[in-house]
Amino acid sequence: MRAHRLTFAALVVAAGLSLTACQNDDDAAGATDPSSASSASAASSSGGGSGSGGTDQDSGKGSDGKGTAAPADSGSGSGDSGATPKCTTDGLKITAQDGFIEGDPEGSVVVGLTNGSGADCVISGFAGVDLKTNAGTISATRKGEPGDPYTLKNGKEIDFYVSYPLNESGGSGVRITGLVVTPPNETKSVTLDWPGNSSLPASDGSGPQVLVGPIGSAGQGG
């Protein structure tokens, strides 16, 4: 009976040892199974690719954003190039009136430029002024400093003066037959009736001159 118990105990121990060995073998096999390692690696690669793809996509959006900003800047540039245009002869109504005040040592004419173009325009500098006379054309000499460019609103007027020596000699002098005005930076002129005194004193050129002030100078004391 004792021999049978020992034999049974030995079988139980042997079975336990065998089961433990099988479990250890299974664990070792699982740890070194190439397919398990490949699956883990693939899963890791798949996860990393998704994260990287997200980063690339965000970066791409940023790139697209900058690309979209460039046309907007171009639009601003286009807006600049489409800024208020200069005033032109065809867009201006030009008039002249006598500006002489009794007691002044010189005669004066006020030339008005009214914007009738239908849109605002920019004007500055000096207009070209010539007096047509029976002795030829006399060009006015510029006097003063031009102001900053001025935006002339549609329908509004800006003036400048023309001064000239008075004929107090008692003689016929040089008869004035017309006033020719060329707006700043233009080549097209307008000829107007002369509204001032009808003549200039005869001169050899050493006397007083015909002068023109800058745009906006009328009423500012020359």
PDB file of C-alpha atoms in Angstrom:
ATOM      1  CA  MET A   1       0.000   0.000   0.000  1.00  0.00           C
ATOM      2  CA  ARG A   2       2.769   2.399   0.819  1.00  0.00           C
ATOM      3  CA  ALA A   3       4.459   1.561  -2.483  1.00  0.00           C
ATOM      4  CA  HIS A   4       1.265   2.515  -4.345  1.00  0.00           C
ATOM      5  CA  ARG A   5       1.069   5.870  -2.480  1.00  0.00           C
ATOM      6  CA  LEU A   6       4.627   6.714  -3.347  1.00  0.00           C
ATOM      7  CA  THR A   7       4.078   5.825  -6.943  1.00  0.00           C
ATOM      8  CA  PHE A   8       0.932   8.007  -7.080  1.00  0.00           C
ATOM      9  CA  ALA A   9       2.750  10.896  -5.415  1.00  0.00           C
ATOM     10  CA  ALA A  10       5.587  10.565  -7.886  1.00  0.00           C
ATOM     11  CA  LEU A  11       3.109  10.706 -10.776  1.00  0.00           C
ATOM     12  CA  VAL A  12       1.468  13.863  -9.373  1.00  0.00           C
ATOM     13  CA  VAL A  13       4.851  15.602  -8.990  1.00  0.00           C
ATOM     14  CA  ALA A  14       5.893  14.546 -12.462  1.00  0.00           C
ATOM     15  CA  ALA A  15       2.633  15.835 -13.931  1.00  0.00           C
ATOM     16  CA  GLY A  16       3.095  19.181 -12.158  1.00  0.00           C
ATOM     17  CA  LEU A  17       6.620  19.522 -13.424  1.00  0.00           C
ATOM     18  CA  SER A  18       5.487  18.683 -16.947  1.00  0.00           C
ATOM     19  CA  LEU A  19       2.681  21.312 -16.830  1.00  0.00           C
ATOM     20  CA  THR A  20       5.043  23.982 -15.562  1.00  0.00           C
ATOM     21  CA  ALA A  21       7.524  23.190 -18.321  1.00  0.00           C
ATOM     22  CA  CYS A  22       4.796  23.478 -20.977  1.00  0.00           C
ATOM     23  CA  GLN A  23       3.714  26.888 -19.660  1.00  0.00           C
ATOM     24  CA  ASN A  24       7.278  28.175 -19.669  1.00  0.00           C
ATOM     25  CA  ASP A  25       7.743  26.917 -23.209  1.00  0.00           C
ATOM     26  CA  ASP A  26       4.538  28.668 -24.329  1.00  0.00           C
ATOM     27  CA  ASP A  27       5.616  31.964 -22.720  1.00  0.00           C
ATOM     28  CA  ALA A  28       9.025  31.782 -24.353  1.00  0.00           C
ATOM     29  CA  ALA A  29       7.502  30.992 -27.704  1.00  0.00           C
ATOM     30  CA  GLY A  30       5.096  33.923 -27.429  1.00  0.00           C
ATOM     31  CA  ALA A  31       7.895  36.309 -26.522  1.00  0.00           C
ATOM     32  CA  THR A  32       9.989  35.315 -29.523  1.00  0.00           C
ATOM     33  CA  ASP A  33       7.177  34.688 -32.024  1.00  0.00           C
ATOM     34  CA  PRO A  34       8.140  36.642 -35.196  1.00  0.00           C
ATOM     35  CA  SER A  35       4.499  37.085 -36.139  1.00  0.00           C
ATOM     36  CA  SER A  36       3.801  38.801 -32.805  1.00  0.00           C
ATOM     37  CA  ALA A  37       6.757  41.134 -33.258  1.00  0.00           C
ATOM     38  CA  SER A  38       5.691  41.926 -36.819  1.00  0.00           C
ATOM     39  CA  SER A  39       2.155  42.675 -35.704  1.00  0.00           C
ATOM     40  CA  ALA A  40       3.388  44.994 -32.969  1.00  0.00           C
ATOM     41  CA  SER A  41       5.744  46.732 -35.386  1.00  0.00           C
ATOM     42  CA  ALA A  42       2.991  47.109 -37.967  1.00  0.00           C
ATOM     43  CA  ALA A  43       0.627  48.533 -35.388  1.00  0.00           C
ATOM     44  CA  SER A  44       3.293  50.999 -34.263  1.00  0.00           C
ATOM     45  CA  SER A  45       4.063  52.008 -37.856  1.00  0.00           C
ATOM     46  CA  SER A  46       0.390  52.455 -38.602  1.00  0.00           C
ATOM     47  CA  GLY A  47      -0.072  54.713 -35.580  1.00  0.00           C
ATOM     48  CA  GLY A  48       3.018  56.809 -36.429  1.00  0.00           C
ATOM     49  CA  GLY A  49       1.901  57.201 -40.047  1.00  0.00           C
ATOM     50  CA  SER A  50      -1.424  58.589 -38.945  1.00  0.00           C
ATOM     51  CA  GLY A  51       0.255  61.114 -36.661  1.00  0.00           C
ATOM     52  CA  SER A  52       2.696  62.119 -39.352  1.00  0.00           C
ATOM     53  CA  GLY A  53      -0.117  62.421 -41.862  1.00  0.00           C
ATOM     54  CA  GLY A  54      -1.923  64.781 -39.526  1.00  0.00           C
ATOM     55  CA  THR A  55       1.174  66.948 -39.224  1.00  0.00           C
ATOM     56  CA  ASP A  56       1.656  67.032 -42.975  1.00  0.00           C
ATOM     57  CA  GLN A  57      -1.951  68.003 -43.475  1.00  0.00           C
ATOM     58  CA  ASP A  58      -1.701  70.849 -40.992  1.00  0.00           C
ATOM     59  CA  SER A  59       1.475  71.995 -42.674  1.00  0.00           C
ATOM     60  CA  GLY A  60      -0.231  71.844 -46.030  1.00  0.00           C
ATOM     61  CA  LYS A  61      -3.025  74.055 -44.767  1.00  0.00           C
ATOM     62  CA  GLY A  62      -0.510  76.560 -43.544  1.00  0.00           C
ATOM     63  CA  SER A  63       1.126  76.540 -46.933  1.00  0.00           C
ATOM     64  CA  ASP A  64      -2.202  77.019 -48.660  1.00  0.00           C
ATOM     65  CA  GLY A  65      -3.000  79.851 -46.287  1.00  0.00           C
ATOM     66  CA  LYS A  66       0.137  81.715 -47.278  1.00  0.00           C
ATOM     67  CA  GLY A  67      -0.601  81.101 -50.933  1.00  0.00           C
ATOM     68  CA  THR A  68      -4.020  82.627 -50.483  1.00  0.00           C
ATOM     69  CA  ALA A  69      -2.563  85.703 -48.765  1.00  0.00           C
ATOM     70  CA  ALA A  70      -0.401  86.542 -51.787  1.00  0.00           C
ATOM     71  CA  PRO A  71      -3.326  87.338 -54.126  1.00  0.00           C
ATOM     72  CA  ALA A  72      -4.830  89.450 -51.338  1.00  0.00           C
ATOM     73  CA  ASP A  73      -1.608  91.450 -51.206  1.00  0.00           C
ATOM     74  CA  SER A  74      -1.726  91.665 -54.969  1.00  0.00           C
ATOM     75  CA  GLY A  75      -5.229  92.937 -54.605  1.00  0.00           C
ATOM     76  CA  SER A  76      -3.920  95.680 -52.357  1.00  0.00           C
ATOM     77  CA  GLY A  77      -1.278  96.446 -54.926  1.00  0.00           C
ATOM     78  CA  SER A  78      -3.954  96.552 -57.581  1.00  0.00           C
ATOM     79  CA  GLY A  79      -5.907  98.900 -55.352  1.00  0.00           C
ATOM     80  CA  ASP A  80      -2.831 101.144 -55.121  1.00  0.00           C
ATOM     81  CA  SER A  81      -2.417 101.184 -58.860  1.00  0.00           C
ATOM     82  CA  GLY A  82      -6.090 102.142 -59.089  1.00  0.00           C
ATOM     83  CA  ALA A  83      -5.646 105.110 -56.666  1.00  0.00           C
ATOM     84  CA  THR A  84      -7.124 108.552 -57.346  1.00  0.00           C
ATOM     85  CA  PRO A  85      -6.037 109.582 -60.882  1.00  0.00           C
ATOM     86  CA  LYS A  86      -4.565 112.931 -61.819  1.00  0.00           C
ATOM     87  CA  CYS A  87      -6.818 115.707 -63.051  1.00  0.00           C
ATOM     88  CA  THR A  88      -6.866 116.053 -66.817  1.00  0.00           C
ATOM     89  CA  THR A  89      -7.726 118.897 -69.161  1.00  0.00           C
ATOM     90  CA  ASP A  90     -10.767 117.056 -70.472  1.00  0.00           C
ATOM     91  CA  GLY A  91     -12.079 116.505 -66.933  1.00  0.00           C
ATOM     92  CA  LEU A  92     -11.712 120.143 -65.841  1.00  0.00           C
ATOM     93  CA  LYS A  93     -13.860 123.173 -66.493  1.00  0.00           C
ATOM     94  CA  ILE A  94     -11.434 126.110 -66.676  1.00  0.00           C
ATOM     95  CA  THR A  95     -12.570 129.699 -66.128  1.00  0.00           C
ATOM     96  CA  ALA A  96     -10.873 133.059 -65.621  1.00  0.00           C
ATOM     97  CA  GLN A  97     -12.059 136.239 -63.917  1.00  0.00           C
ATOM     98  CA  ASP A  98     -10.580 139.598 -63.108  1.00  0.00           C
ATOM     99  CA  GLY A  99      -9.096 139.620 -59.613  1.00  0.00           C
ATOM    100  CA  PHE A 100      -7.788 143.180 -59.568  1.00  0.00           C
ATOM    101  CA  ILE A 101      -8.479 145.197 -56.423  1.00  0.00           C
ATOM    102  CA  GLU A 102      -8.240 148.975 -56.582  1.00  0.00           C
ATOM    103  CA  GLY A 103      -4.901 150.117 -55.220  1.00  0.00           C
ATOM    104  CA  ASP A 104      -3.001 146.942 -56.108  1.00  0.00           C
ATOM    105  CA  PRO A 105       0.323 147.684 -57.846  1.00  0.00           C
ATOM    106  CA  GLU A 106      -0.276 144.883 -60.311  1.00  0.00           C
ATOM    107  CA  GLY A 107      -3.207 143.458 -62.175  1.00  0.00           C
ATOM    108  CA  SER A 108      -4.390 139.955 -61.383  1.00  0.00           C
ATOM    109  CA  VAL A 109      -6.582 137.267 -62.871  1.00  0.00           C
ATOM    110  CA  VAL A 110      -7.949 134.293 -60.955  1.00  0.00           C
ATOM    111  CA  VAL A 111      -8.085 131.039 -62.907  1.00  0.00           C
ATOM    112  CA  GLY A 112     -10.518 128.422 -61.598  1.00  0.00           C
ATOM    113  CA  LEU A 113     -10.288 124.681 -62.209  1.00  0.00           C
ATOM    114  CA  THR A 114     -13.545 122.810 -61.522  1.00  0.00           C
ATOM    115  CA  ASN A 115     -13.543 119.030 -61.521  1.00  0.00           C
ATOM    116  CA  GLY A 116     -16.305 117.874 -63.839  1.00  0.00           C
ATOM    117  CA  SER A 117     -14.916 114.419 -64.577  1.00  0.00           C
ATOM    118  CA  GLY A 118     -17.455 112.568 -62.444  1.00  0.00           C
ATOM    119  CA  ALA A 119     -14.799 111.295 -60.023  1.00  0.00           C
ATOM    120  CA  ASP A 120     -12.193 112.714 -57.632  1.00  0.00           C
ATOM    121  CA  CYS A 121      -8.801 113.567 -59.087  1.00  0.00           C
ATOM    122  CA  VAL A 122      -5.416 114.728 -57.809  1.00  0.00           C
ATOM    123  CA  ILE A 123      -3.804 117.999 -58.848  1.00  0.00           C
ATOM    124  CA  SER A 124      -0.655 119.856 -57.803  1.00  0.00           C
ATOM    125  CA  GLY A 125       2.173 122.045 -59.057  1.00  0.00           C
ATOM    126  CA  PHE A 126       1.848 124.775 -61.648  1.00  0.00           C
ATOM    127  CA  ALA A 127      -0.394 125.211 -64.633  1.00  0.00           C
ATOM    128  CA  GLY A 128       1.148 126.464 -67.827  1.00  0.00           C
ATOM    129  CA  VAL A 129      -0.028 130.007 -68.627  1.00  0.00           C
ATOM    130  CA  ASP A 130       0.551 131.976 -71.812  1.00  0.00           C
ATOM    131  CA  LEU A 131      -0.838 135.363 -72.822  1.00  0.00           C
ATOM    132  CA  LYS A 132      -1.627 135.798 -76.479  1.00  0.00           C
ATOM    133  CA  THR A 133      -0.870 139.339 -77.599  1.00  0.00           C
ATOM    134  CA  ASN A 134      -0.615 141.326 -80.784  1.00  0.00           C
ATOM    135  CA  ALA A 135       3.159 141.152 -80.312  1.00  0.00           C
ATOM    136  CA  GLY A 136       3.367 137.386 -79.822  1.00  0.00           C
ATOM    137  CA  THR A 137       2.964 134.946 -76.967  1.00  0.00           C
ATOM    138  CA  ILE A 138       4.149 135.794 -73.470  1.00  0.00           C
ATOM    139  CA  SER A 139       4.728 132.866 -71.090  1.00  0.00           C
ATOM    140  CA  ALA A 140       4.117 133.448 -67.405  1.00  0.00           C
ATOM    141  CA  THR A 141       6.968 132.857 -64.976  1.00  0.00           C
ATOM    142  CA  ARG A 142       6.343 130.610 -61.964  1.00  0.00           C
ATOM    143  CA  LYS A 143       6.342 132.233 -58.538  1.00  0.00           C
ATOM    144  CA  GLY A 144       6.169 130.485 -55.153  1.00  0.00           C
ATOM    145  CA  GLU A 145       6.450 126.879 -54.044  1.00  0.00           C
ATOM    146  CA  PRO A 146       3.971 124.175 -55.059  1.00  0.00           C
ATOM    147  CA  GLY A 147       1.958 122.583 -52.283  1.00  0.00           C
ATOM    148  CA  ASP A 148       1.340 118.906 -51.649  1.00  0.00           C
ATOM    149  CA  PRO A 149      -0.840 116.981 -54.114  1.00  0.00           C
ATOM    150  CA  TYR A 150      -4.466 117.966 -53.567  1.00  0.00           C
ATOM    151  CA  THR A 151      -7.484 115.703 -54.068  1.00  0.00           C
ATOM    152  CA  LEU A 152     -10.026 117.753 -55.978  1.00  0.00           C
ATOM    153  CA  LYS A 153     -13.468 116.335 -55.248  1.00  0.00           C
ATOM    154  CA  ASN A 154     -15.861 115.923 -58.122  1.00  0.00           C
ATOM    155  CA  GLY A 155     -17.751 119.184 -58.662  1.00  0.00           C
ATOM    156  CA  LYS A 156     -15.299 121.244 -56.550  1.00  0.00           C
ATOM    157  CA  GLU A 157     -13.055 124.117 -57.659  1.00  0.00           C
ATOM    158  CA  ILE A 158      -9.481 125.104 -56.941  1.00  0.00           C
ATOM    159  CA  ASP A 159      -7.868 128.374 -58.085  1.00  0.00           C
ATOM    160  CA  PHE A 160      -4.541 129.957 -58.868  1.00  0.00           C
ATOM    161  CA  TYR A 161      -3.548 133.503 -59.746  1.00  0.00           C
ATOM    162  CA  VAL A 162      -1.920 135.201 -62.700  1.00  0.00           C
ATOM    163  CA  SER A 163      -0.385 138.623 -62.049  1.00  0.00           C
ATOM    164  CA  TYR A 164       0.693 141.107 -64.710  1.00  0.00           C
ATOM    165  CA  PRO A 165       2.048 144.687 -64.873  1.00  0.00           C
ATOM    166  CA  LEU A 166      -0.516 147.428 -65.340  1.00  0.00           C
ATOM    167  CA  ASN A 167      -0.217 149.670 -68.351  1.00  0.00           C
ATOM    168  CA  GLU A 168      -0.112 153.110 -66.822  1.00  0.00           C
ATOM    169  CA  SER A 169       1.920 154.709 -69.576  1.00  0.00           C
ATOM    170  CA  GLY A 170      -1.058 156.266 -71.318  1.00  0.00           C
ATOM    171  CA  GLY A 171      -0.089 154.514 -74.537  1.00  0.00           C
ATOM    172  CA  SER A 172      -1.691 151.525 -76.241  1.00  0.00           C
ATOM    173  CA  GLY A 173       1.019 149.184 -74.981  1.00  0.00           C
ATOM    174  CA  VAL A 174       0.797 145.489 -75.886  1.00  0.00           C
ATOM    175  CA  ARG A 175      -2.762 144.344 -76.495  1.00  0.00           C
ATOM    176  CA  ILE A 176      -3.784 141.044 -74.874  1.00  0.00           C
ATOM    177  CA  THR A 177      -6.007 138.858 -77.052  1.00  0.00           C
ATOM    178  CA  GLY A 178      -6.339 135.628 -75.064  1.00  0.00           C
ATOM    179  CA  LEU A 179      -5.286 133.448 -72.126  1.00  0.00           C
ATOM    180  CA  VAL A 180      -3.965 129.919 -72.725  1.00  0.00           C
ATOM    181  CA  VAL A 181      -4.072 127.532 -69.736  1.00  0.00           C
ATOM    182  CA  THR A 182      -2.502 124.066 -69.589  1.00  0.00           C
ATOM    183  CA  PRO A 183      -3.298 122.094 -66.387  1.00  0.00           C
ATOM    184  CA  PRO A 184      -0.348 120.559 -64.487  1.00  0.00           C
ATOM    185  CA  ASN A 185       1.226 117.504 -66.120  1.00  0.00           C
ATOM    186  CA  GLU A 186      -0.987 117.913 -69.196  1.00  0.00           C
ATOM    187  CA  THR A 187      -0.203 118.866 -72.791  1.00  0.00           C
ATOM    188  CA  LYS A 188      -3.731 119.804 -73.901  1.00  0.00           C
ATOM    189  CA  SER A 189      -4.514 123.502 -73.459  1.00  0.00           C
ATOM    190  CA  VAL A 190      -7.636 125.618 -73.229  1.00  0.00           C
ATOM    191  CA  THR A 191      -7.828 129.162 -74.641  1.00  0.00           C
ATOM    192  CA  LEU A 192      -9.973 131.634 -72.705  1.00  0.00           C
ATOM    193  CA  ASP A 193     -10.969 135.252 -73.141  1.00  0.00           C
ATOM    194  CA  TRP A 194      -8.712 137.582 -71.198  1.00  0.00           C
ATOM    195  CA  PRO A 195     -10.733 139.145 -68.342  1.00  0.00           C
ATOM    196  CA  GLY A 196      -8.131 141.665 -67.096  1.00  0.00           C
ATOM    197  CA  ASN A 197      -6.879 144.982 -68.409  1.00  0.00           C
ATOM    198  CA  SER A 198      -6.709 144.974 -72.147  1.00  0.00           C
ATOM    199  CA  SER A 199      -3.015 145.794 -72.439  1.00  0.00           C
ATOM    200  CA  LEU A 200       0.424 145.460 -70.923  1.00  0.00           C
ATOM    201  CA  PRO A 201       3.011 148.211 -70.859  1.00  0.00           C
ATOM    202  CA  ALA A 202       5.446 148.024 -73.729  1.00  0.00           C
ATOM    203  CA  SER A 203       8.696 146.629 -72.357  1.00  0.00           C
ATOM    204  CA  ASP A 204      12.080 145.457 -73.458  1.00  0.00           C
ATOM    205  CA  GLY A 205      11.804 142.552 -71.013  1.00  0.00           C
ATOM    206  CA  SER A 206      13.532 144.269 -68.126  1.00  0.00           C
ATOM    207  CA  GLY A 207      10.296 145.429 -66.474  1.00  0.00           C
ATOM    208  CA  PRO A 208       7.722 143.542 -64.382  1.00  0.00           C
ATOM    209  CA  GLN A 209       6.826 140.095 -65.600  1.00  0.00           C
ATOM    210  CA  VAL A 210       3.664 138.072 -66.016  1.00  0.00           C
ATOM    211  CA  LEU A 211       3.676 135.637 -63.088  1.00  0.00           C
ATOM    212  CA  VAL A 212       1.695 132.491 -62.237  1.00  0.00           C
ATOM    213  CA  GLY A 213       1.247 131.053 -58.754  1.00  0.00           C
ATOM    214  CA  PRO A 214       0.954 127.373 -57.861  1.00  0.00           C
ATOM    215  CA  ILE A 215      -2.340 125.510 -57.797  1.00  0.00           C
ATOM    216  CA  GLY A 216      -4.337 126.693 -54.789  1.00  0.00           C
ATOM    217  CA  SER A 217      -2.519 130.021 -54.505  1.00  0.00           C
ATOM    218  CA  ALA A 218      -5.355 132.430 -55.342  1.00  0.00           C
ATOM    219  CA  GLY A 219      -6.385 134.454 -52.326  1.00  0.00           C
ATOM    220  CA  GLN A 220      -3.208 133.526 -50.434  1.00  0.00           C
ATOM    221  CA  GLY A 221      -1.308 136.722 -51.158  1.00  0.00           C
ATOM    222  CA  GLY A 222       0.794 135.259 -53.963  1.00  0.00           C
TER     223      GLY A 222
END
